Short mmCIF file of C-alpha atoms in Angstrom, two decimals:
data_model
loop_
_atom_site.label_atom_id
_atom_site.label_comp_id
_atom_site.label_asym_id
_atom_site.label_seq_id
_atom_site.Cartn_x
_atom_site.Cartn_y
_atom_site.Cartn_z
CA UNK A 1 24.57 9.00 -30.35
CA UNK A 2 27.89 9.92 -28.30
CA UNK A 3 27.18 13.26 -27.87
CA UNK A 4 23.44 12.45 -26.53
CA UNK A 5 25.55 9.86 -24.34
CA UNK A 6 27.69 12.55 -23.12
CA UNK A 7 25.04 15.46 -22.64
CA UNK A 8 23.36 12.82 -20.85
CA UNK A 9 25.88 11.74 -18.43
CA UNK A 10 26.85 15.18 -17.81
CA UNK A 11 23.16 15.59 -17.07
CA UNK A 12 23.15 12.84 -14.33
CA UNK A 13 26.49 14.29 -13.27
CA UNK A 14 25.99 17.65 -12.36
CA UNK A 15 22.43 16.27 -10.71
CA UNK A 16 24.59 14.26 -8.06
CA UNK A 17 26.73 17.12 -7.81
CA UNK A 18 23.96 19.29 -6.68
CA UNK A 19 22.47 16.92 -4.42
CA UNK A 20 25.78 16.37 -2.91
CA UNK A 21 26.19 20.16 -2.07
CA UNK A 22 22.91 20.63 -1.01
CA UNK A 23 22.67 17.14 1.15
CA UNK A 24 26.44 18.90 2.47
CA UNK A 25 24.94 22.12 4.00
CA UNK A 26 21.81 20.58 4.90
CA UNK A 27 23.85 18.18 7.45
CA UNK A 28 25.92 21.24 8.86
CA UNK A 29 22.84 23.20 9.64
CA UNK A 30 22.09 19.89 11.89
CA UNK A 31 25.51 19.08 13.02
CA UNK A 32 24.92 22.97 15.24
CA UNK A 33 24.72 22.09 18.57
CA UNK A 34 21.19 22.28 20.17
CA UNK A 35 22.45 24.00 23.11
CA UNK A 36 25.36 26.66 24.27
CA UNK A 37 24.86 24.89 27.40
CA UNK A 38 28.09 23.09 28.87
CA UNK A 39 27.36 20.81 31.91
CA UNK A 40 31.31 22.58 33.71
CA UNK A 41 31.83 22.43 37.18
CA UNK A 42 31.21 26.11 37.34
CA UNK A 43 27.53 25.77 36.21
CA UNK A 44 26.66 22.64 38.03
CA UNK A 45 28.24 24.93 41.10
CA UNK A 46 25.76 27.78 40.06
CA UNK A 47 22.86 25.85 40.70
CA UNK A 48 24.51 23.85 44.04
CA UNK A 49 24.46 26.90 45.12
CA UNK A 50 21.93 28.49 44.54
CA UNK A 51 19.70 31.65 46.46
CA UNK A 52 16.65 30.26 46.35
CA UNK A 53 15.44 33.11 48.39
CA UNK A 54 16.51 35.15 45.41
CA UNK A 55 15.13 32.86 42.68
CA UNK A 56 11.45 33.50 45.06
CA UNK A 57 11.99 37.33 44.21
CA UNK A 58 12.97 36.29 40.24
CA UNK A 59 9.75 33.91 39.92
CA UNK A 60 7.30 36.47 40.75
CA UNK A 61 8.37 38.21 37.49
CA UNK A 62 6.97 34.68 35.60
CA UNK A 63 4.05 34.40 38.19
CA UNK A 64 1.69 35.70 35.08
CA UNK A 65 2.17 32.45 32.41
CA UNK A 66 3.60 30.17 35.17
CA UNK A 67 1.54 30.82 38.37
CA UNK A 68 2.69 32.10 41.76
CA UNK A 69 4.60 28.66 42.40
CA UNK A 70 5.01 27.45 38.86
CA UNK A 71 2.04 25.20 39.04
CA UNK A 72 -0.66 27.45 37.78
CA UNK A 73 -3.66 25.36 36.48
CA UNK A 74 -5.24 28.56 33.97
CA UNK A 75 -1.84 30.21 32.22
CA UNK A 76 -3.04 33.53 30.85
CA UNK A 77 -0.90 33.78 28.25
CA UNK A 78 -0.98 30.64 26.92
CA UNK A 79 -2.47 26.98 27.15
CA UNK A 80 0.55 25.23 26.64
CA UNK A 81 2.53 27.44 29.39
CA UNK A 82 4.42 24.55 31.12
CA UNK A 83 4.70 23.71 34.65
CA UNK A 84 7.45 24.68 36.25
CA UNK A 85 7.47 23.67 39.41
CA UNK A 86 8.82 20.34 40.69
CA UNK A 87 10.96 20.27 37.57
CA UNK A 88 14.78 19.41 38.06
CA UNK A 89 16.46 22.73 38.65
CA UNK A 90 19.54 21.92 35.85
CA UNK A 91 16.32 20.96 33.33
CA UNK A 92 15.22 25.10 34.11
CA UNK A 93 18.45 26.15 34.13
CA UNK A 94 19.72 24.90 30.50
CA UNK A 95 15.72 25.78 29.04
CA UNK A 96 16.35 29.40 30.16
CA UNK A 97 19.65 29.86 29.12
CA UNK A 98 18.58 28.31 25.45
CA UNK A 99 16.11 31.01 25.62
CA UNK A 100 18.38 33.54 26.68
CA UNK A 101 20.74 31.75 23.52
CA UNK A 102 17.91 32.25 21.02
CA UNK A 103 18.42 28.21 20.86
CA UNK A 104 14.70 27.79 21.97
CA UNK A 105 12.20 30.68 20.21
CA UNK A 106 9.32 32.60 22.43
CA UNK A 107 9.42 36.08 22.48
CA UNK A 108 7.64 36.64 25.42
CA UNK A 109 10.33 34.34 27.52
CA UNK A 110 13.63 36.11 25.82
CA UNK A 111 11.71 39.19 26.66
CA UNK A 112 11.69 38.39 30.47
CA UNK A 113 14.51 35.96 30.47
CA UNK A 114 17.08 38.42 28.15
CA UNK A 115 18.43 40.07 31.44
CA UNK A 116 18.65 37.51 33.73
CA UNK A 117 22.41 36.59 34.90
CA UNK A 118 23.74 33.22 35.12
CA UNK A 119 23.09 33.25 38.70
CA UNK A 120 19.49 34.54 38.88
CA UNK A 121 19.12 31.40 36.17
CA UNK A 122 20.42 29.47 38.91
CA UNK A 123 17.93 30.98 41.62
CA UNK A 124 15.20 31.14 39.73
CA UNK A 125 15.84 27.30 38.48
CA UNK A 126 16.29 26.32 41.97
CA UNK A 127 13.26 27.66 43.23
CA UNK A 128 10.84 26.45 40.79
CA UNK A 129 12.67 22.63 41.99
CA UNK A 130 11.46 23.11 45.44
CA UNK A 131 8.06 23.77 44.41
CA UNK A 132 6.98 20.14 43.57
#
């Protein structure tokens, strides 16, 4: 009767023990941080200042999902193709960039995002705000 006893608290032991390891690295792969994005004075002075002239040049590149001023009404690639005009420029900014971070997953945006520089984020982000 002891040894069923034992065998069975053992049992129950190395159950919780399990759990507790797999409950451990389940919480780390959401304790990640959503974003690379960090809100520094540099990057909040990217998009202050801003060439929205230049982000006009970037945005033709998206003119094909997002329409000529972001507010195209038939996407061709996709339905769910988002607006982007009118949208608040640091909003743009950190979506690309999570793009660009493989923290948001579309090939066809890391594909035209992928080269983009900080600054033509910036632009481009700017641009689409002063479509609204």
């Amino acid at each position: 009767m002891q040894n069923k006893l034992n065998n069975q608290l053992n049992s129950t032991i190395a159950f919780f023990a399990l759990l507790a390891l797999s409950l451990g690295s389940v919480s780390s792969t959401y304790a990640a941080p959503s974003s690379n994005v960090a809100w520094t004075s540099e990057t909040r002075n990217l998009i202050k200042n801003a060439d929205i002239a230049n982000g006009e040049k970037i945005a033709k590149k998206c003119a094909k999902c997002h329409g000529v001023d972001g507010t195209d009404p038939t996407p061709i690639e996709e339905e769910d193709t988002p607006f982007t005009a009118g949208q608040v420029a640091h909003a743009t900014y950190k979506q690309i960039i999570d793009y660009q971070d493989k923290k948001r997953v579309d090939k066809i945006m890391l594909k035209n995002v992928r080269k983009l520089s900080k600054q033509d984020v910036a632009d481009v982000s700017a641009f689409y705000a002063t479509q609204a």
